[in-house]
CSV table of C-alpha atoms in Angstrom, one decimal:
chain,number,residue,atom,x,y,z
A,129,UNK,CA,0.0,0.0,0.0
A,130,UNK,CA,1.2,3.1,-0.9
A,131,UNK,CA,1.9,5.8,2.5
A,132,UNK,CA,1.9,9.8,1.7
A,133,UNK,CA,4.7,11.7,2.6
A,134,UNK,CA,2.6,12.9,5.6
A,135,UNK,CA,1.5,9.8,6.8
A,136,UNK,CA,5.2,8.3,6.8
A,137,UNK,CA,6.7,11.3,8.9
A,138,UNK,CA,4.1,12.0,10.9
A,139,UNK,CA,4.5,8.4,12.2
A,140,UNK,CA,8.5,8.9,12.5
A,141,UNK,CA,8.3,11.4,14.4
A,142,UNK,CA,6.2,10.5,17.9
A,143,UNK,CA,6.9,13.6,20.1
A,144,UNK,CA,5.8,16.2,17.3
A,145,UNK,CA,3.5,18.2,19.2
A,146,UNK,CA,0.3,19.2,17.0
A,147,UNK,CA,1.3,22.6,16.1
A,148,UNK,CA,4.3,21.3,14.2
A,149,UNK,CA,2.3,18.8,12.6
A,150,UNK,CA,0.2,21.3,11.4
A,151,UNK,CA,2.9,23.2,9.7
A,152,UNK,CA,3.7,19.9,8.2
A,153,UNK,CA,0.8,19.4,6.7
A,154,UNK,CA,0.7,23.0,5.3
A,155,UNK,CA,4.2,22.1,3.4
A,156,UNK,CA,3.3,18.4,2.7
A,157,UNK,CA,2.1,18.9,-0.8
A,158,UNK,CA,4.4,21.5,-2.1
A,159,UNK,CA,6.8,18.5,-1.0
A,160,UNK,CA,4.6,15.7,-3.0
A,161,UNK,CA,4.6,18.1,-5.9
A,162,UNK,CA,8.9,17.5,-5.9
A,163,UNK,CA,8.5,13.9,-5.4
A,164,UNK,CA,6.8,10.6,-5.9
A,165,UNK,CA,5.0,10.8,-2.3
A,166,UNK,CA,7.7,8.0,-0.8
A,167,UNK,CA,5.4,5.1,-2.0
A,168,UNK,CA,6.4,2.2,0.3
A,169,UNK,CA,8.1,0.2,-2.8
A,170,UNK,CA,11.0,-2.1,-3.4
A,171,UNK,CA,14.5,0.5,-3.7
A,172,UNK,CA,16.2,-1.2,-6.7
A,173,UNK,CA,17.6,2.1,-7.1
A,174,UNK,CA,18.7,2.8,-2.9
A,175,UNK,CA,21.7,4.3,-2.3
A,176,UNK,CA,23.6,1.1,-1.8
A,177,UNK,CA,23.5,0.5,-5.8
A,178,UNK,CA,26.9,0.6,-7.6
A,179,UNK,CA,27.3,4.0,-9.5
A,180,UNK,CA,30.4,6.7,-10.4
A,181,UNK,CA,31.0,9.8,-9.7
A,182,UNK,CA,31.9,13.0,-12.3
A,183,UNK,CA,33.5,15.8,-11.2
A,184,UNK,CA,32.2,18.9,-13.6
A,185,UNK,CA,30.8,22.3,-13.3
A,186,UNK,CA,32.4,22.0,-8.9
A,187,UNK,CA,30.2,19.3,-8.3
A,188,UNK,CA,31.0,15.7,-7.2
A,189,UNK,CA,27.9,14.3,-9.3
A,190,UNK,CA,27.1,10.3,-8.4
A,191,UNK,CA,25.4,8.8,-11.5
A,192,UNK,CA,24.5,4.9,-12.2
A,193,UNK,CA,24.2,2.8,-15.2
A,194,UNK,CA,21.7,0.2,-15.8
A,195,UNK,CA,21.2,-1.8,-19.2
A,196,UNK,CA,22.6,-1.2,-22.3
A,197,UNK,CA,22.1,0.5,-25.9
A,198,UNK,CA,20.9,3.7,-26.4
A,199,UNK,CA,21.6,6.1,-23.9
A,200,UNK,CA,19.1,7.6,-21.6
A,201,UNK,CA,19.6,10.7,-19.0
A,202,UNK,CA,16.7,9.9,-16.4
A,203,UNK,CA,16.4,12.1,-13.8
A,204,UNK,CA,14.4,11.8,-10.9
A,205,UNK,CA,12.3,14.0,-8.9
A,206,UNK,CA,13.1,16.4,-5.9
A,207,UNK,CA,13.9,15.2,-2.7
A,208,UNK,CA,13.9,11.2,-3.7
A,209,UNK,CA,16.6,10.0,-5.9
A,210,UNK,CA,14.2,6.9,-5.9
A,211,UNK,CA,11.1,8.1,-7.7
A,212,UNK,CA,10.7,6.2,-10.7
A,213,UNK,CA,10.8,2.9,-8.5
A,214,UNK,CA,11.2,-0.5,-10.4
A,215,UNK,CA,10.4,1.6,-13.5
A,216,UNK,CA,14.2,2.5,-13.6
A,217,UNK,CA,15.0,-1.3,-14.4
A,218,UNK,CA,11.5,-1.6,-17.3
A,219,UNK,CA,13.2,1.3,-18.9
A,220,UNK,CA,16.5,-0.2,-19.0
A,221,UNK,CA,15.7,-3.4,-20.5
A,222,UNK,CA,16.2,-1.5,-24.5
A,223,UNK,CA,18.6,0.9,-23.5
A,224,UNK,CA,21.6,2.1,-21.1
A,225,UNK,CA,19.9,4.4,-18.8
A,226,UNK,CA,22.3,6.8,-16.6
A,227,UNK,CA,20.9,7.8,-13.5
A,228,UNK,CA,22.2,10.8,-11.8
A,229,UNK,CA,21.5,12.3,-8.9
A,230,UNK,CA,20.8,15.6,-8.7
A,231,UNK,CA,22.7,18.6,-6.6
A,232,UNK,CA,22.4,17.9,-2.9
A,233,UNK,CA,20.3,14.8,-3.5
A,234,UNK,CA,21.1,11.7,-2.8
A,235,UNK,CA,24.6,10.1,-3.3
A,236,UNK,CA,25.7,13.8,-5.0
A,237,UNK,CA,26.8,16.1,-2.1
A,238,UNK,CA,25.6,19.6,-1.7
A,239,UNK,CA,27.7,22.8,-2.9
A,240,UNK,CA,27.5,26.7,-1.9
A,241,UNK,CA,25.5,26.7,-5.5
A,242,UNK,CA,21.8,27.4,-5.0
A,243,UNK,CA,19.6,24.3,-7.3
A,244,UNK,CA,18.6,25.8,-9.8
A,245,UNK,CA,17.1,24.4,-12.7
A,246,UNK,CA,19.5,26.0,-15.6
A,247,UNK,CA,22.7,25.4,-13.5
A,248,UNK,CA,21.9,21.4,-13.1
A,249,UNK,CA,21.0,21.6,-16.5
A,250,UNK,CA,24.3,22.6,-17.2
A,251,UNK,CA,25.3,19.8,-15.2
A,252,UNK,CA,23.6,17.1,-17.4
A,253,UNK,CA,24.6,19.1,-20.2
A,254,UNK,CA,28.4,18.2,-18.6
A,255,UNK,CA,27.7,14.7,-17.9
A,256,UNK,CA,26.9,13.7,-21.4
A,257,UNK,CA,30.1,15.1,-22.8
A,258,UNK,CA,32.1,13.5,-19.7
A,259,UNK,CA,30.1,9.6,-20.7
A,260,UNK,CA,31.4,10.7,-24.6
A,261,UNK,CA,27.4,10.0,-25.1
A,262,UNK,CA,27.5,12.5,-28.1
A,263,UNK,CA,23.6,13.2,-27.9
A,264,UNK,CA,21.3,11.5,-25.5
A,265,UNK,CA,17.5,11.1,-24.8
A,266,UNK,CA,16.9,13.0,-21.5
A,267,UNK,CA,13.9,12.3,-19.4
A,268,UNK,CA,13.0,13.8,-16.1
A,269,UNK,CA,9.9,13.8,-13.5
A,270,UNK,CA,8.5,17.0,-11.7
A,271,UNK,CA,12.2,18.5,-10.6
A,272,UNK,CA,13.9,16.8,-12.6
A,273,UNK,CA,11.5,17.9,-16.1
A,274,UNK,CA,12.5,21.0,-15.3
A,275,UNK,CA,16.1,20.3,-15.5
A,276,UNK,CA,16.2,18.1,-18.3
A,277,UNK,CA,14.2,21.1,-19.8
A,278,UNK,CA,16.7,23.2,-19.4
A,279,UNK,CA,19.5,20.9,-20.8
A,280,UNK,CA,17.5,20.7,-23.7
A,281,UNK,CA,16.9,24.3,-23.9
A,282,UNK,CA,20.5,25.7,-23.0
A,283,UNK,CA,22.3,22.7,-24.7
A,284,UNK,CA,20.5,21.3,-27.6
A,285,UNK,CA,23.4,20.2,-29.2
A,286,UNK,CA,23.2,17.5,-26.6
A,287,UNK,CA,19.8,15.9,-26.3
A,288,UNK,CA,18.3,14.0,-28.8
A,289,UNK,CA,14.6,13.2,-27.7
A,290,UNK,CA,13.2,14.8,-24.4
A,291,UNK,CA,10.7,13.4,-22.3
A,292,UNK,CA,9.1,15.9,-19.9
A,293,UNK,CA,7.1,13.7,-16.8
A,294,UNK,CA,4.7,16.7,-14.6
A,295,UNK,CA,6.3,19.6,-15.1
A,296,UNK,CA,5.1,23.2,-15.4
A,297,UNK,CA,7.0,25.7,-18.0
A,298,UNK,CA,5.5,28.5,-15.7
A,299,UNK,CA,4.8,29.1,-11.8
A,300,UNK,CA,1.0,29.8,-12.3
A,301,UNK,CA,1.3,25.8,-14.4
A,302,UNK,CA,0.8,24.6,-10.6
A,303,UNK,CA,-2.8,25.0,-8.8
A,304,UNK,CA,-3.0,28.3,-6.3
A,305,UNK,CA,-2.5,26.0,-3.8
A,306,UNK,CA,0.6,24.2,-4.7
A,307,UNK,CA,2.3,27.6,-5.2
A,308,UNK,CA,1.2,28.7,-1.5
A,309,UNK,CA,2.5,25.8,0.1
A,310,UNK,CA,5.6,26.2,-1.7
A,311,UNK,CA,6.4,29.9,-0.5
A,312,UNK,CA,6.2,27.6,3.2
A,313,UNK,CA,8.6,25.0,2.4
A,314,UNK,CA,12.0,27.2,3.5
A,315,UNK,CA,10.9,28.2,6.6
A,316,UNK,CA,9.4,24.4,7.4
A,317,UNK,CA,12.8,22.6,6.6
A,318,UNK,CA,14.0,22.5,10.3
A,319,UNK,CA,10.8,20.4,10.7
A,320,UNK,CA,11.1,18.2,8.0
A,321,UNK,CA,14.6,17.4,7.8
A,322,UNK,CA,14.4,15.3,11.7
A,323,UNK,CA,11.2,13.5,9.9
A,324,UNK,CA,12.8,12.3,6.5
A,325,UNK,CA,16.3,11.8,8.2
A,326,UNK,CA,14.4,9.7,10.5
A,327,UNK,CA,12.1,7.6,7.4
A,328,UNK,CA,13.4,4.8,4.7
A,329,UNK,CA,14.5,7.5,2.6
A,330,UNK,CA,16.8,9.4,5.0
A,331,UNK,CA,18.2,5.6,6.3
A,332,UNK,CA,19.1,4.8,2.7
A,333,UNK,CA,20.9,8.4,1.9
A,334,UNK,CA,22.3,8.8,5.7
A,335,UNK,CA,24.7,11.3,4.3
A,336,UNK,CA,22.1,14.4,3.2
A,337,UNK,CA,21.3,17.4,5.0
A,338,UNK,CA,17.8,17.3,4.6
A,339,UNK,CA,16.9,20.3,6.3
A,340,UNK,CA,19.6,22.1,4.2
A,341,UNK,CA,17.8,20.3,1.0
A,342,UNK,CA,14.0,21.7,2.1
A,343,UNK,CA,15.6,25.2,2.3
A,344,UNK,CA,16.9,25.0,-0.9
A,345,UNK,CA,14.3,23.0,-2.7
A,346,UNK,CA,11.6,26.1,-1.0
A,347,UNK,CA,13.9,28.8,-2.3
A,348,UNK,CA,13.9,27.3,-5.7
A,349,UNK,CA,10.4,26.6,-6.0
A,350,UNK,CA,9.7,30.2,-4.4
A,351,UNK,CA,11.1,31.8,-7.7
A,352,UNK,CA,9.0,33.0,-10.0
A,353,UNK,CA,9.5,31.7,-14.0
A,354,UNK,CA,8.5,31.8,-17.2
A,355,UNK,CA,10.2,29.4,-19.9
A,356,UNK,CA,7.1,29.3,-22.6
A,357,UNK,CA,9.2,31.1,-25.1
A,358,UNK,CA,12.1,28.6,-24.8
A,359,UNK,CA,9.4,25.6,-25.0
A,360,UNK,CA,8.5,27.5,-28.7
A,361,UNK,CA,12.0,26.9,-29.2
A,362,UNK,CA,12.7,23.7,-28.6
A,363,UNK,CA,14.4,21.8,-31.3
A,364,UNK,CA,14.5,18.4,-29.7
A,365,UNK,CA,11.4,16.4,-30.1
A,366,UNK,CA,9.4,16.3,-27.2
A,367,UNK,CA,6.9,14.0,-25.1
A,368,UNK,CA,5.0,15.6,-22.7
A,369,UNK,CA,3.2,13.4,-20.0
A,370,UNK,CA,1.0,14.1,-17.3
A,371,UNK,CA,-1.7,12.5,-15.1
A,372,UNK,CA,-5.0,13.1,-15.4
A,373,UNK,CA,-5.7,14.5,-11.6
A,374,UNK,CA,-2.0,15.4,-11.6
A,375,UNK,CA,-0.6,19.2,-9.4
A,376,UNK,CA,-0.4,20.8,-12.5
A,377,UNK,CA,-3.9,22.6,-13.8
A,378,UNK,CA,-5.2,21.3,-17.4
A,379,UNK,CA,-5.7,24.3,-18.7
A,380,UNK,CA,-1.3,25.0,-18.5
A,381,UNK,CA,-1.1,21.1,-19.6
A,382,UNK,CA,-2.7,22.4,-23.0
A,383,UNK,CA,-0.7,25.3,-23.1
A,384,UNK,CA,2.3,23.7,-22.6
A,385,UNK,CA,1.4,22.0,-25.8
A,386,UNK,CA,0.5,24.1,-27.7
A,387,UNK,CA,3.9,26.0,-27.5
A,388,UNK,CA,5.4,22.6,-28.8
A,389,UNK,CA,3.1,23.0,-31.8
A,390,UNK,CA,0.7,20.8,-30.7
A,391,UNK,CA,-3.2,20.9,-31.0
A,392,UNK,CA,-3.8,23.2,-33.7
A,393,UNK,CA,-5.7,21.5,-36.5
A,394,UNK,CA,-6.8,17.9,-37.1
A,395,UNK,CA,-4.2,15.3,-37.9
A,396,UNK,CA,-6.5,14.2,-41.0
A,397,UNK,CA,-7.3,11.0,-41.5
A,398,UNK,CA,-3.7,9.1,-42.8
A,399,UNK,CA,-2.2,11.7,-39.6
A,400,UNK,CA,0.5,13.1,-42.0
A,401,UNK,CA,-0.8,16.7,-40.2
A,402,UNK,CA,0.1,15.3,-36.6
A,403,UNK,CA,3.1,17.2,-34.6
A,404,UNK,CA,6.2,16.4,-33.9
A,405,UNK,CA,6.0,15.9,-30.6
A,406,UNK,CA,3.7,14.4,-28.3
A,407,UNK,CA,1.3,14.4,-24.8
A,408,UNK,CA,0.2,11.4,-23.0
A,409,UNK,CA,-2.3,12.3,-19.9
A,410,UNK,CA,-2.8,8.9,-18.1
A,411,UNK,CA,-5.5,7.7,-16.7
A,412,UNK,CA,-6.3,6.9,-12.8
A,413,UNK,CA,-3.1,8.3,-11.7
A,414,UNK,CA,-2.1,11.7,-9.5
A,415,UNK,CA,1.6,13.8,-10.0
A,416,UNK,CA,2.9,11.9,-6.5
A,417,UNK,CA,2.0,7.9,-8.2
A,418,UNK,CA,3.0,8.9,-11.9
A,419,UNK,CA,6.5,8.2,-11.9
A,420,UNK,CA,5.9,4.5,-10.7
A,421,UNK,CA,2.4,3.8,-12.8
A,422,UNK,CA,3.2,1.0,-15.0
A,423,UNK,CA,1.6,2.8,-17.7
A,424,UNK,CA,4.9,5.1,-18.2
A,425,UNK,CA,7.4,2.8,-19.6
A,426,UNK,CA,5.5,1.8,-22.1
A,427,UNK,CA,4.6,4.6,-23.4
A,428,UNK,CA,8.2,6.3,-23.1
A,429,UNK,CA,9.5,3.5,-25.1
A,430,UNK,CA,7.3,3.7,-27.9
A,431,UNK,CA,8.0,7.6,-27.7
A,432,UNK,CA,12.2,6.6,-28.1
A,433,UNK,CA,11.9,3.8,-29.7
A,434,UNK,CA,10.3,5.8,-32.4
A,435,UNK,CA,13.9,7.5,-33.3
A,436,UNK,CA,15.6,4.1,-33.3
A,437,UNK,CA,13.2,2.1,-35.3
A,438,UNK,CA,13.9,5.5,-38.1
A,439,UNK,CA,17.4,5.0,-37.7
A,440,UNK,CA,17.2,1.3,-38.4
């Protein structure tokens, strides 16, 4: 049975009187938005797993390799280097999938550089031409869409295909809610951190400062953006996927879209009018259970596998 982020630290931490787990509660979803609500699942990805590490851009980034063929840049979502689950393993059974972990997450310490999406795009960016990957496909969930975004946007030189899993390309892309109970995440971190450093996920990554990572996760989500214009730009083809009661209102899925040149005329009936790119909204599935539905892979797959079937 899957336990909310809540749910699990609320019950790690006994002797939190009810005032502080009311502040939790107020920052609990800006945290699910981040991540994949710490579903109680099997860790083939915990931080026990064999990996490497890559020093670029002043960062000691820890990435791992599963499967083999085509490269793939997956990237996971804030807070748990763990969100796409066993999903990790269905992508890489057609293709090498390299799994970093992001700035201050996991296995990759934290610098004195603020997270910020562009910079850890740069870091990807980095990564790929420290593998010799030439150009890879880079797919991300929630924080991590937003950085493979930006790899895509500031390097395109470098991604191939791009695979964007609940992400917003603008602040108001989350419901009013999500965005109040992000401006609360900062100044709830010294209440969080003891919880998660106390849960499965702070046993299995002992060495993170989580309050540290709250603070800098709230500033970051704090900031105000707007990256429509680059999404116009884009020149990698794109998948876009989202749930279908996912944190990120309908009305932005559409619009995110559209600025990929989507839904603006009928296919016709042999589709030679269809887009380029390409949205998936899945059914029966929320923005904290998406990286883990067994819908994705599939889907992801046929997206990819696409580009090598054209090659072939």
């Amino acid at each position: 049975m899957k336990r909310t982020i809540a749910a699990m630290l609320a019950s790690s931490a006994p002797g939190e009187d009810d005032m502080r787990r009311r502040d939790f509660l107020k920052t609990a979803m800006a945290t699910a938005v981040l991540t994949a609500a710490l579903p109680a699942r099997a860790r083939k990805t915990a931080a026990a797993s064999s990996g490497s590490f890559a020093d670029i851009n002043g960062q000691h980034l820890f990435y791992s390799v599963h499967g083999a063929g085509k490269p793939l840049i997956l990237l996971h979502g804030g807070i748990d280097p763990g969100s796409f689950g066993s999903n990790l393993a269905e992508l890489a059974k057609g293709r090498r999938v390299i799994a970093p972990h992001l700035q201050a997450h996991g296995r990759t310490p934290d610098t004195d550089r603020p997270l910020r999406s562009e910079t850890m795009g740069d870091d990807m960016a980095a990564l790929i031409g420290h593998l010799n990957l030439g150009k890879a496909d880079v797919m991300g969930y929630s924080l991590g869409a937003s950085v493979a975004l930006q790899t895509a946007v500031r390097h395109p030189d470098v991604v191939d295909r791009l695979v964007i899993v609940s992400a917003a390309m603008r602040q108001d892309g989350f419901y009013p809610e999500g965005v109040a109970a992000f401006k609360q995440l900062e100044a709830n971190a010294a209440t969080l951190g003891p919880g998660v450093k106390a849960s499965p996920l702070g046993e299995a990554y002992p060495d993170v400062d989580w309050a540290n990572l709250f603070r800098k996760v709230g500033d970051l989500t704090t900031r105000p953006f707007d990256w429509s214009a680059d999404v116009a730009r884009l020149q990698a083809r794109t998948l876009l996927v989202f749930a279908d009661a996912d944190a990120i209102r309908p009305e932005h899925m559409v619009e995110f879209w559209k600025a990929l040149g989507g839904g603006r005329r009928d296919a016709g009936i042999d589709g030679s009018l269809r887009p380029a790119n390409e949205l998936a909204i899945l059914p029966g599935t929320t923005h904290y259970t998406l990286p883990v539905e067994p819908m994705l892979p599939e889907i992801v797959e046929r997206f990819l596998g696409a580009a090598l079937k054209a090659v072939g």
